[in-house]
Coordinates of C-alpha atoms in Angstrom, one line a residue:
M1 CA -16.9 -18.8 -1.8
T2 CA -17.5 -17.9 -5.5
E3 CA -16.9 -20.7 -7.9
P4 CA -13.6 -19.8 -9.7
T5 CA -13.6 -19.2 -13.4
A6 CA -10.9 -18.2 -15.9
L7 CA -10.2 -14.5 -16.0
P8 CA -11.8 -12.5 -18.9
R9 CA -9.8 -10.6 -21.4
R10 CA -9.6 -6.9 -20.7
Q11 CA -11.8 -6.0 -23.7
D12 CA -14.6 -8.3 -22.3
V13 CA -14.9 -6.5 -19.0
P14 CA -18.2 -4.4 -18.8
Q15 CA -17.4 -0.7 -19.0
Q16 CA -19.4 0.2 -15.8
Y17 CA -16.9 -1.9 -13.8
T18 CA -13.9 -0.1 -15.2
W19 CA -12.6 3.3 -14.2
D20 CA -13.2 6.5 -16.2
L21 CA -10.0 8.1 -17.4
T22 CA -11.8 11.0 -19.1
A23 CA -11.7 12.9 -15.8
L24 CA -8.0 13.2 -16.4
Y25 CA -8.0 13.7 -20.2
P26 CA -11.0 13.3 -22.4
T27 CA -9.1 11.3 -25.0
E28 CA -5.7 9.8 -25.6
D29 CA -5.1 12.6 -28.2
A30 CA -5.7 15.2 -25.5
F31 CA -3.2 13.4 -23.3
N32 CA -0.6 13.5 -26.1
Q33 CA -1.3 17.2 -26.6
A34 CA -0.9 17.9 -22.9
L35 CA 2.4 15.9 -22.9
Q36 CA 3.8 18.2 -25.7
E37 CA 2.6 21.3 -23.8
F38 CA 4.3 20.0 -20.6
A39 CA 7.6 19.6 -22.4
V40 CA 7.4 23.1 -23.8
L41 CA 6.4 24.6 -20.5
T42 CA 9.2 22.8 -18.7
K43 CA 11.8 23.9 -21.2
Q44 CA 10.7 27.5 -20.9
F45 CA 10.9 27.3 -17.1
I46 CA 14.5 26.0 -17.3
T47 CA 15.4 28.7 -19.7
D48 CA 13.8 31.5 -17.6
Y49 CA 15.2 30.5 -14.2
T50 CA 18.5 28.7 -14.6
G51 CA 21.0 30.8 -12.8
Q52 CA 18.4 33.3 -11.7
I53 CA 17.4 31.9 -8.3
T54 CA 19.6 34.0 -6.0
D55 CA 17.2 35.2 -3.3
A56 CA 13.7 34.8 -1.8
A57 CA 12.2 37.2 -4.4
S58 CA 13.4 35.3 -7.4
A59 CA 12.4 32.0 -5.9
L60 CA 8.9 33.3 -5.1
K61 CA 8.6 34.5 -8.7
A62 CA 9.4 31.0 -10.0
L63 CA 7.5 28.9 -7.6
P64 CA 3.9 29.3 -9.1
A65 CA 5.2 28.0 -12.4
Y66 CA 7.1 25.2 -10.7
A67 CA 3.9 24.2 -8.9
Q68 CA 2.0 24.2 -12.1
I69 CA 4.6 21.9 -13.7
Q70 CA 4.4 19.5 -10.8
E71 CA 0.6 19.3 -11.1
M72 CA 0.8 18.6 -14.8
Q73 CA 3.5 16.0 -14.2
D74 CA 1.2 14.3 -11.6
H75 CA -1.7 14.1 -14.1
L76 CA 0.4 12.9 -17.0
G77 CA 2.2 10.3 -15.0
T78 CA -1.0 9.0 -13.5
Y79 CA -2.7 8.7 -17.0
A80 CA 0.3 7.0 -18.5
F81 CA 0.5 4.5 -15.6
L82 CA -3.2 3.5 -15.2
P83 CA -4.0 1.7 -18.5
Q84 CA -0.8 -0.4 -18.3
S85 CA -1.8 -1.6 -14.7
T86 CA -5.0 -3.0 -16.2
D87 CA -3.2 -5.1 -18.8
L88 CA 0.5 -5.6 -18.6
T89 CA 0.4 -7.7 -21.8
N90 CA -0.9 -4.8 -23.9
A91 CA 1.8 -3.4 -26.1
H92 CA 0.0 -0.1 -26.8
Y93 CA -0.3 0.6 -23.1
R94 CA 3.3 -0.2 -22.6
A95 CA 4.3 2.2 -25.4
L96 CA 2.1 4.9 -24.0
S97 CA 3.9 4.5 -20.6
V98 CA 7.3 4.5 -22.1
K99 CA 6.7 7.7 -24.2
A100 CA 5.4 9.6 -21.1
E101 CA 8.3 8.3 -19.0
D102 CA 10.8 9.7 -21.5
V103 CA 9.2 13.1 -21.5
L104 CA 8.8 13.2 -17.7
T105 CA 12.4 12.0 -17.1
Q106 CA 13.8 14.7 -19.3
A107 CA 11.8 17.3 -17.5
N108 CA 12.9 16.0 -14.1
T109 CA 16.5 16.1 -15.2
G110 CA 16.2 19.6 -16.3
L111 CA 14.3 20.7 -13.2
T112 CA 16.9 19.5 -10.7
F113 CA 18.6 22.8 -11.0
F114 CA 15.7 24.5 -9.2
I115 CA 15.9 22.5 -6.0
S116 CA 19.7 22.7 -6.0
A117 CA 19.4 26.5 -6.3
L118 CA 16.9 26.7 -3.4
S119 CA 19.3 24.6 -1.4
E120 CA 22.0 27.2 -1.8
L121 CA 19.8 30.0 -0.4
S122 CA 20.4 31.4 3.1
D123 CA 18.3 30.4 6.0
A124 CA 16.8 33.9 6.0
A125 CA 15.7 33.6 2.4
L126 CA 14.2 30.2 3.1
D127 CA 12.3 31.7 6.0
Q128 CA 10.9 34.4 3.7
I129 CA 9.7 31.8 1.2
A130 CA 8.0 29.7 3.9
A131 CA 6.3 32.7 5.4
A132 CA 5.1 34.0 2.0
N133 CA 2.9 31.0 1.3
A134 CA 1.9 28.1 3.6
D135 CA 2.0 25.7 0.7
Y136 CA 5.7 26.5 0.2
A137 CA 6.6 25.7 3.9
P138 CA 6.7 21.9 3.5
L139 CA 9.1 22.3 0.5
V140 CA 11.3 24.6 2.6
R141 CA 11.2 22.1 5.5
H142 CA 12.5 19.3 3.2
I143 CA 15.1 21.6 1.6
R144 CA 16.5 22.5 5.0
R145 CA 16.6 18.9 6.1
D146 CA 18.1 17.6 2.8
K147 CA 21.0 20.1 2.5
K148 CA 23.4 17.6 4.2
I149 CA 22.6 14.8 1.8
R150 CA 22.1 16.7 -1.4
L151 CA 24.8 16.1 -4.1
A152 CA 26.3 18.5 -6.6
P153 CA 23.8 19.8 -9.1
A154 CA 25.3 17.9 -12.0
T155 CA 25.2 14.6 -10.0
E156 CA 21.5 15.2 -9.0
A157 CA 20.7 15.8 -12.7
A158 CA 22.5 12.6 -13.7
L159 CA 20.5 10.6 -11.1
A160 CA 17.3 12.1 -12.4
Q161 CA 18.3 11.1 -15.9
L162 CA 18.9 7.6 -14.8
E163 CA 15.7 7.3 -12.8
P164 CA 13.8 5.1 -15.3
T165 CA 16.7 2.7 -15.4
L166 CA 17.1 2.7 -11.7
D167 CA 13.4 1.9 -11.4
A168 CA 13.5 -0.8 -14.0
F169 CA 13.8 -3.6 -11.4
A170 CA 10.3 -3.0 -10.2
T171 CA 9.0 -3.1 -13.7
I172 CA 10.8 -6.3 -14.4
Y173 CA 9.4 -7.9 -11.3
G174 CA 5.9 -6.8 -12.2
Q175 CA 6.2 -8.1 -15.8
T176 CA 7.6 -11.4 -14.5
R177 CA 4.8 -11.8 -12.0
S178 CA 1.8 -10.7 -14.0
A179 CA 2.8 -11.3 -17.6
E180 CA 5.4 -14.1 -17.7
M181 CA 4.4 -16.6 -15.0
H182 CA 2.0 -19.1 -16.4
F183 CA 0.0 -21.1 -13.9
P184 CA -1.5 -24.3 -15.2
D185 CA -4.9 -25.7 -14.0
F186 CA -4.8 -28.0 -11.0
T187 CA -7.1 -30.9 -10.2
V188 CA -8.7 -32.0 -6.9
A189 CA -10.9 -35.0 -6.6
G190 CA -11.3 -35.2 -10.4
K191 CA -12.3 -31.6 -10.8
T192 CA -10.1 -29.1 -12.6
Y193 CA -9.6 -25.6 -11.4
P194 CA -8.1 -22.6 -13.3
L195 CA -5.2 -20.8 -11.6
S196 CA -3.4 -17.4 -12.0
F197 CA -1.4 -15.2 -9.6
T198 CA -4.4 -13.1 -9.0
M199 CA -6.8 -16.0 -8.5
Y200 CA -4.5 -17.6 -5.9
E201 CA -3.9 -14.4 -4.0
D202 CA -7.5 -13.2 -4.0
L203 CA -9.5 -16.4 -4.1
Y204 CA -7.9 -19.7 -3.4
A205 CA -5.9 -18.5 -0.4
Y206 CA -9.2 -18.0 1.4
S207 CA -11.0 -21.1 0.1
P208 CA -13.0 -22.9 2.8
D209 CA -12.2 -26.3 1.0
T210 CA -9.0 -27.5 2.7
K211 CA -8.1 -29.9 -0.2
V212 CA -8.6 -27.2 -2.8
R213 CA -6.8 -24.5 -0.8
R214 CA -3.7 -26.6 -0.1
A215 CA -3.6 -28.0 -3.7
A216 CA -3.8 -24.5 -5.1
F217 CA -1.0 -23.3 -2.8
A218 CA 1.2 -26.3 -3.9
A219 CA 0.5 -25.6 -7.6
F220 CA 1.0 -21.8 -7.2
S221 CA 4.3 -22.4 -5.3
H222 CA 5.5 -24.9 -7.9
V223 CA 5.4 -22.1 -10.5
L224 CA 7.0 -19.5 -8.2
A225 CA 9.9 -21.9 -7.5
Q226 CA 10.7 -22.1 -11.2
Y227 CA 11.3 -18.3 -11.2
Q228 CA 13.0 -17.9 -7.9
N229 CA 16.6 -17.5 -9.1
T230 CA 15.6 -14.9 -11.7
V231 CA 13.4 -12.9 -9.2
A232 CA 16.2 -13.1 -6.6
A233 CA 18.8 -11.8 -9.0
N234 CA 16.5 -8.9 -10.0
Y235 CA 15.8 -8.2 -6.3
Y236 CA 19.6 -8.2 -5.5
A237 CA 20.0 -5.6 -8.2
Q238 CA 17.3 -3.5 -6.6
V239 CA 18.9 -3.7 -3.2
M240 CA 22.4 -3.0 -4.4
K241 CA 21.0 0.1 -6.2
E242 CA 19.6 1.2 -2.9
K243 CA 22.9 0.5 -1.1
R244 CA 24.9 2.6 -3.6
L245 CA 22.5 5.5 -3.5
A246 CA 22.7 5.3 0.3
T247 CA 26.4 5.5 0.2
L248 CA 26.4 8.4 -2.3
R249 CA 24.2 10.4 0.1
G250 CA 26.4 9.6 3.1
F251 CA 24.4 6.9 4.8
D252 CA 26.2 3.8 6.3
S253 CA 23.0 1.8 6.4
V254 CA 20.4 1.2 3.7
V255 CA 17.7 1.3 6.3
D256 CA 18.8 4.7 7.6
Y257 CA 18.7 6.0 4.0
L258 CA 15.3 4.6 3.3
V259 CA 13.7 5.7 6.5
Y260 CA 15.1 9.2 6.2
D261 CA 12.4 10.5 3.8
Q262 CA 9.7 9.4 6.2
E263 CA 10.9 12.0 8.7
V264 CA 11.0 9.6 11.6
P265 CA 14.1 8.1 13.4
R266 CA 15.4 4.6 12.7
S267 CA 14.4 3.6 16.2
M268 CA 10.7 3.8 15.3
F269 CA 11.3 1.3 12.4
D270 CA 13.0 -1.1 14.7
R271 CA 10.4 -0.6 17.5
Q272 CA 7.6 -1.4 15.2
I273 CA 9.1 -4.7 14.1
D274 CA 10.4 -5.9 17.5
L275 CA 7.3 -5.0 19.6
I276 CA 4.9 -6.6 17.2
T277 CA 6.9 -9.7 16.8
N278 CA 7.5 -10.2 20.5
E279 CA 4.1 -9.1 21.9
F280 CA 1.6 -9.6 19.1
G281 CA 3.1 -12.9 17.8
P282 CA 1.9 -14.9 20.9
I283 CA -1.6 -13.3 20.5
M284 CA -1.9 -14.5 16.9
Q285 CA -0.4 -17.9 17.7
K286 CA -3.3 -18.2 20.2
Y287 CA -5.8 -17.2 17.5
V288 CA -4.6 -19.6 14.8
K289 CA -4.5 -22.5 17.3
H290 CA -8.2 -21.6 18.1
L291 CA -8.8 -21.4 14.3
Q292 CA -7.3 -24.9 13.8
K293 CA -9.5 -26.3 16.6
E294 CA -12.7 -24.7 15.3
R295 CA -12.1 -25.8 11.8
G296 CA -11.0 -29.3 12.8
L297 CA -7.8 -29.2 10.8
D298 CA -5.2 -32.0 11.1
Q299 CA -2.5 -29.3 11.2
M300 CA -2.2 -25.6 10.6
T301 CA -0.2 -25.1 7.5
F302 CA 0.9 -21.8 6.0
A303 CA -1.8 -22.2 3.3
D304 CA -4.5 -22.3 6.1
R305 CA -3.6 -19.1 8.0
L306 CA -6.0 -16.8 6.1
I307 CA -9.2 -18.9 6.2
D308 CA -12.4 -17.8 7.9
L309 CA -13.3 -19.1 11.3
D310 CA -16.9 -19.6 10.2
P311 CA -16.9 -20.0 6.4
D312 CA -20.5 -21.0 6.2
F313 CA -21.4 -17.6 7.6
A314 CA -19.4 -15.6 5.2
P315 CA -21.6 -13.5 2.9
S316 CA -21.2 -13.3 -0.9
V317 CA -21.1 -9.6 -1.8
S318 CA -21.7 -8.2 -5.3
I319 CA -20.3 -4.9 -6.5
D320 CA -23.7 -3.3 -6.2
Q321 CA -24.3 -4.7 -2.7
S322 CA -21.0 -3.2 -1.6
K323 CA -22.6 0.2 -1.8
D324 CA -24.6 -0.5 1.4
Y325 CA -21.5 -1.7 3.3
I326 CA -19.4 1.3 2.3
S327 CA -22.2 3.7 3.0
Q328 CA -22.8 2.4 6.5
A329 CA -19.1 2.4 7.3
V330 CA -18.1 5.9 6.1
A331 CA -21.3 7.5 7.5
Q332 CA -19.6 7.3 10.9
L333 CA -17.5 10.3 9.8
G334 CA -20.5 12.5 9.0
Q335 CA -22.6 13.3 6.0
P336 CA -20.1 15.5 4.0
Y337 CA -17.4 12.7 4.2
H338 CA -20.0 10.1 3.3
D339 CA -21.3 11.9 0.3
M340 CA -17.8 12.6 -1.0
I341 CA -16.8 8.9 -0.8
M342 CA -20.1 7.7 -2.4
H343 CA -19.2 9.6 -5.6
A344 CA -16.9 6.6 -6.3
Y345 CA -19.7 4.6 -7.8
P346 CA -21.4 7.0 -10.3
E347 CA -18.1 8.7 -11.2
R348 CA -16.4 5.3 -11.8
W349 CA -13.4 5.8 -9.6
V350 CA -12.9 2.0 -9.3
D351 CA -11.6 -0.6 -11.8
F352 CA -13.4 -3.6 -10.2
V353 CA -13.0 -6.7 -12.3
G354 CA -10.0 -9.0 -12.5
N355 CA -8.8 -9.7 -16.0
Q356 CA -5.9 -11.4 -17.8
G357 CA -2.7 -9.4 -17.4
K358 CA -4.1 -7.0 -14.7
E359 CA -1.9 -6.0 -11.9
T360 CA -2.5 -7.9 -8.7
G361 CA -3.6 -6.4 -5.4
G362 CA -5.1 -3.0 -5.0
F363 CA -4.0 0.6 -5.1
C364 CA -5.4 4.1 -5.1
A365 CA -3.9 6.8 -7.4
Q366 CA -4.7 10.3 -6.4
P367 CA -4.0 12.9 -9.1
Y368 CA -4.2 16.4 -7.8
R369 CA -7.7 17.7 -7.7
V370 CA -9.0 15.0 -10.0
H371 CA -11.1 12.2 -8.7
P372 CA -9.1 9.1 -7.4
Y373 CA -8.5 5.9 -9.3
I374 CA -8.7 2.6 -7.5
L375 CA -7.6 -0.8 -8.9
M376 CA -8.7 -4.1 -7.5
S377 CA -10.1 -7.5 -8.6
W378 CA -13.5 -8.3 -7.2
T379 CA -14.2 -11.9 -6.1
H380 CA -17.6 -11.4 -4.4
E381 CA -16.1 -11.9 -1.0
L382 CA -16.5 -9.6 2.0
A383 CA -12.7 -9.3 1.8
D384 CA -13.3 -7.3 -1.4
V385 CA -15.3 -4.7 0.6
Y386 CA -12.4 -4.4 3.0
T387 CA -10.1 -3.7 0.1
L388 CA -12.4 -1.2 -1.4
V389 CA -13.0 0.7 1.9
H390 CA -9.3 0.7 2.5
E391 CA -8.5 2.3 -0.9
L392 CA -11.4 4.8 -0.4
G393 CA -9.7 5.8 2.8
H394 CA -6.7 6.9 0.6
A395 CA -9.1 8.6 -1.7
G396 CA -10.8 10.6 1.0
Q397 CA -7.5 11.8 2.4
G398 CA -6.3 12.8 -1.1
I399 CA -9.4 14.8 -1.9
L400 CA -9.5 16.6 1.4
S401 CA -5.8 17.3 1.4
A402 CA -5.9 18.7 -2.2
E403 CA -8.8 21.0 -1.2
K404 CA -6.6 22.6 1.5
H405 CA -3.2 22.6 -0.2
G406 CA -1.4 23.3 -3.4
P407 CA 0.4 20.6 -5.5
L408 CA 3.6 21.1 -3.6
A409 CA 2.1 20.3 -0.2
F410 CA -0.8 17.8 -0.5
T411 CA 1.1 14.5 -0.3
P412 CA 1.6 13.2 3.3
S413 CA 4.7 11.4 4.7
G414 CA 4.9 7.8 3.8
Y415 CA 5.1 6.9 7.5
I416 CA 1.4 7.7 8.0
I417 CA 0.1 7.3 4.4
E418 CA -1.8 4.1 5.3
A419 CA -3.5 5.5 8.4
P420 CA -6.7 6.7 6.5
S421 CA -7.0 3.5 4.7
T422 CA -6.7 1.2 7.7
F423 CA -8.9 3.5 9.7
N424 CA -11.7 3.0 7.2
E425 CA -11.4 -0.8 7.6
L426 CA -12.0 -0.3 11.3
L427 CA -15.1 1.7 10.5
L428 CA -16.3 -1.2 8.4
T429 CA -15.8 -3.7 11.1
N430 CA -17.5 -1.4 13.7
S431 CA -20.5 -1.0 11.5
L432 CA -20.8 -4.7 11.2
I433 CA -20.6 -5.2 15.0
K434 CA -23.0 -2.4 15.8
G435 CA -25.6 -3.6 13.3
T436 CA -26.3 -6.9 15.1
D437 CA -27.0 -8.7 18.4
D438 CA -26.3 -12.1 16.9
P439 CA -23.2 -13.6 18.6
R440 CA -22.3 -15.5 15.4
M441 CA -22.4 -12.2 13.4
Q442 CA -20.4 -10.5 16.1
R443 CA -17.7 -13.2 16.0
F444 CA -17.7 -13.0 12.3
A445 CA -17.1 -9.3 12.4
Y446 CA -14.3 -9.6 15.0
T447 CA -12.5 -12.3 12.9
K448 CA -12.8 -10.0 9.9
L449 CA -11.1 -7.3 12.0
L450 CA -8.2 -9.8 12.7
T451 CA -8.0 -11.5 9.3
N452 CA -8.6 -8.6 6.9
T453 CA -7.3 -5.5 8.7
Y454 CA -4.7 -6.6 11.1
F455 CA -3.5 -9.8 9.5
H456 CA -2.8 -8.0 6.3
N457 CA -1.4 -4.8 7.7
F458 CA -0.1 -5.7 11.1
I459 CA 1.3 -9.1 10.3
T460 CA 1.9 -9.7 6.6
H461 CA 3.5 -6.3 5.8
L462 CA 5.2 -6.2 9.2
L463 CA 6.9 -9.5 8.5
E464 CA 7.9 -8.2 5.1
A465 CA 9.6 -5.4 6.9
A466 CA 11.4 -7.8 9.3
Y467 CA 12.6 -9.7 6.2
Q468 CA 13.8 -6.5 4.6
R469 CA 15.7 -5.6 7.7
E470 CA 17.6 -8.9 7.5
V471 CA 18.3 -8.5 3.8
Y472 CA 19.6 -4.9 4.2
A473 CA 21.8 -6.0 7.1
M474 CA 23.5 -8.6 4.8
V475 CA 24.1 -5.9 2.2
D476 CA 25.4 -3.5 4.8
R477 CA 27.9 -6.2 5.9
G478 CA 29.1 -6.5 2.3
E479 CA 27.4 -9.9 1.7
A480 CA 25.6 -11.0 -1.4
F481 CA 22.5 -13.1 -1.4
D482 CA 20.6 -15.5 -3.7
A483 CA 17.2 -17.3 -3.7
K484 CA 18.4 -19.8 -1.2
D485 CA 19.4 -17.1 1.3
L486 CA 16.0 -15.3 0.8
N487 CA 14.1 -18.5 1.4
A488 CA 16.1 -19.0 4.7
I489 CA 15.5 -15.5 5.8
T490 CA 11.8 -15.8 5.2
R491 CA 11.7 -19.1 7.2
T492 CA 13.5 -17.5 10.1
V493 CA 11.2 -14.4 10.2
F494 CA 8.1 -16.5 10.0
K495 CA 9.3 -18.9 12.7
R496 CA 10.1 -16.0 15.0
F497 CA 6.5 -14.7 14.8
W498 CA 4.5 -17.8 14.5
G499 CA 6.4 -20.2 16.7
D500 CA 4.9 -23.7 16.6
A501 CA 1.4 -22.4 15.6
L502 CA 2.1 -22.8 11.8
Q503 CA 3.7 -25.6 9.9
L504 CA 6.3 -24.0 7.5
D505 CA 7.8 -25.6 4.5
D506 CA 9.7 -24.9 1.2
N507 CA 6.5 -23.4 -0.3
S508 CA 6.0 -20.9 2.5
D509 CA 9.7 -19.9 2.1
L510 CA 8.8 -18.5 -1.3
T511 CA 6.5 -15.8 0.1
W512 CA 9.2 -13.2 -0.5
M513 CA 8.5 -13.6 -4.3
R514 CA 4.9 -12.3 -3.9
Q515 CA 5.3 -8.7 -2.8
S516 CA 5.9 -5.7 -5.0
H517 CA 6.5 -3.5 -1.9
Y518 CA 10.1 -4.7 -1.7
Y519 CA 10.7 -2.4 -4.7
M520 CA 9.2 0.6 -2.8
G521 CA 11.8 1.1 -0.1
L522 CA 10.5 0.6 3.5
Y523 CA 6.9 0.9 2.5
S524 CA 5.8 -2.4 4.1
Y525 CA 6.3 -1.4 7.7
T526 CA 4.4 1.8 7.3
Y527 CA 1.2 -0.3 7.2
S528 CA 1.6 -1.3 10.8
A529 CA 2.9 2.1 11.8
S530 CA -0.1 3.8 10.2
L531 CA -2.5 1.2 11.7
T532 CA -1.1 2.0 15.1
V533 CA -2.2 5.6 14.6
S534 CA -5.5 4.8 13.0
T535 CA -6.4 2.2 15.8
Q536 CA -5.8 4.8 18.5
A537 CA -7.8 7.4 16.6
F538 CA -10.6 5.0 15.9
L539 CA -10.8 3.9 19.6
R540 CA -11.2 7.6 20.5
I541 CA -14.2 7.8 18.2
R542 CA -15.6 4.5 19.3
D543 CA -15.4 5.6 22.9
N544 CA -17.1 8.9 22.1
Q545 CA -14.2 11.1 23.2
P546 CA -15.0 14.8 22.6
G547 CA -13.8 16.1 19.3
A548 CA -12.5 12.7 18.1
V549 CA -14.3 12.8 14.8
Q550 CA -13.3 16.3 14.0
N551 CA -9.7 15.6 15.0
W552 CA -9.6 12.8 12.5
L553 CA -11.1 14.9 9.7
D554 CA -8.6 17.6 10.5
F555 CA -5.8 15.0 10.2
L556 CA -7.1 14.0 6.7
T557 CA -6.6 17.6 5.5
L558 CA -3.0 18.0 6.6
G559 CA -1.2 16.8 3.5
D560 CA 2.5 17.5 4.0
S561 CA 2.0 20.6 6.2
K562 CA 3.3 18.8 9.2
D563 CA 5.8 15.9 9.8
P564 CA 4.4 12.5 10.8
I565 CA 4.9 13.0 14.5
D566 CA 3.0 16.4 14.6
S567 CA 0.4 15.0 12.1
A568 CA -0.4 12.1 14.4
K569 CA -0.8 14.5 17.3
V570 CA -3.6 16.3 15.4
A571 CA -5.4 12.9 15.4
G572 CA -4.8 12.7 19.2
V573 CA -2.0 10.1 19.0
D574 CA 1.5 10.6 20.3
I575 CA 3.8 8.2 18.4
T576 CA 7.0 9.4 20.1
T577 CA 6.2 6.9 22.9
D578 CA 5.6 3.1 22.9
A579 CA 2.1 3.6 24.4
P580 CA 0.0 3.7 21.1
L581 CA 1.6 0.4 19.9
H582 CA 1.3 -1.3 23.3
N583 CA -2.4 -0.1 23.5
T584 CA -3.1 -1.4 20.0
I585 CA -1.6 -4.8 20.8
Q586 CA -3.6 -4.9 24.1
Y587 CA -6.8 -4.1 22.1
L588 CA -6.1 -6.9 19.7
G589 CA -5.4 -9.3 22.6
N590 CA -8.9 -8.5 23.9
V591 CA -10.4 -9.1 20.4
V592 CA -8.9 -12.6 20.3
D593 CA -10.2 -13.3 23.8
Q594 CA -13.6 -12.1 22.7
V595 CA -13.6 -14.4 19.6
I596 CA -12.7 -17.4 21.8
K597 CA -15.4 -16.5 24.3
L598 CA -18.0 -16.2 21.5
S599 CA -16.9 -19.5 20.1
Q600 CA -17.4 -21.2 23.5
E601 CA -20.9 -19.7 23.8
L602 CA -21.8 -20.8 20.3
D603 CA -20.4 -24.3 20.8
H604 CA -22.7 -24.7 23.8

């Protein structure tokens, strides 16, 4: 593990390890000019077409200009967001974001008339629009589906006007977590260690030193506890916003409202949570008990669950060294895909280095037909390579989808949005396993599969979804909640999955405070849903099934042209049945058994 040091200031990060925003706009002045042009273009569109959309012909006349506006909005919104994510304490970045938000909100408010007008057209007219251009077909599909929940045009415009205010709870949470929480140094055995939110999440949580790891968790949790009432009140406001919006659109349940946009039934949300909890829980309990035995721990605390089985074997990986890992992983999808992804390094798609005020975690922003932008915080661990290859999976899908579709049709459903990213993690593990006959290296690769890919996506985010389901059930019953209630829900959800394999306490109860996904609807469970798809697609490639690689590449190009169920079928996976999830869990059970078998061989 890399020796922890205090995070640098943003201005001290070497430029080659930051992303290059000039691919979006060459200068900030150019961005400001584009923002003014966007406002003028939008105003002209509103003037030209308000009250004029009466049939397919008039709609088809307006749609090219509408698509252009959506593309410009995508670029402007991305450029305004990215700098602030690198330093939430920077007042200039915040001002830039607010200025763009104001212009984009006014545009969205004025543009609501267009979708409302399309919603009033006859089915025959909508058929004509969909038939005229394949890139308009997804928009028509959504308009047809949304007719029953769409509100009066004036109400839709009012909600668009209020959108920045309605989204403020996520901003408040982000500022609290990244800019307001101050984490003092902590001391172990006379040595002082620096601490921050990012340093705990990305470094200390994986520390091979048990005393340091547990002390860091205690110090980290002590600070979280000081903010729990404020964060709970903010989260309550977020959930009540979602409840009221659900009611406005005719939904009795918040979950039904939030899952609606994913174009899958509520039953698939519940199935994902219940099957994984009931069937995968015991498998992971078996693994962490083995982990405790191999590491010689007195007990398996919540702070210990992410550690490596064999920390002395874990390689340190520099940013430059990561190129070889990424290259070998993505080469499994063919030379064109490989070459496309490797542009990430010379074209500076990635903001690598952690710094003071930087957003935690990782993400990939994919502005239409501009190269992707990936944020992360490199700690020289192999886990960083998994984060990077994950985000590059999003990047590859975004690029390939944009090549095939216009701006109205290139963004896939949220239900499967994490499939390309988790798939790339499986490619990375596969390349590690195939590259060695050493049983210790094989065991290391299998444990990375469990602890990086499935622990993060199949457990952490899945348990977040189980927690969300309990919170939304309370609100649907008309009950309020506070920090004490959220702590109790977290404990119940964790206990249901982990049984007696992990020791839970007041600090583990605060885990609900650590995830921004709670401000993104039901995004958390889509990680495990997507990983179910990607696992089955990966196994088809691993087992050399005919056409499996091309099926996956075809899947990456789909964008929003198909709903999630039909998209998964292109990849060779039928998610209407329980079989893919059962098969994935069975595969993971075999992986755990293989890890234990390799440990027994190595111990002898």
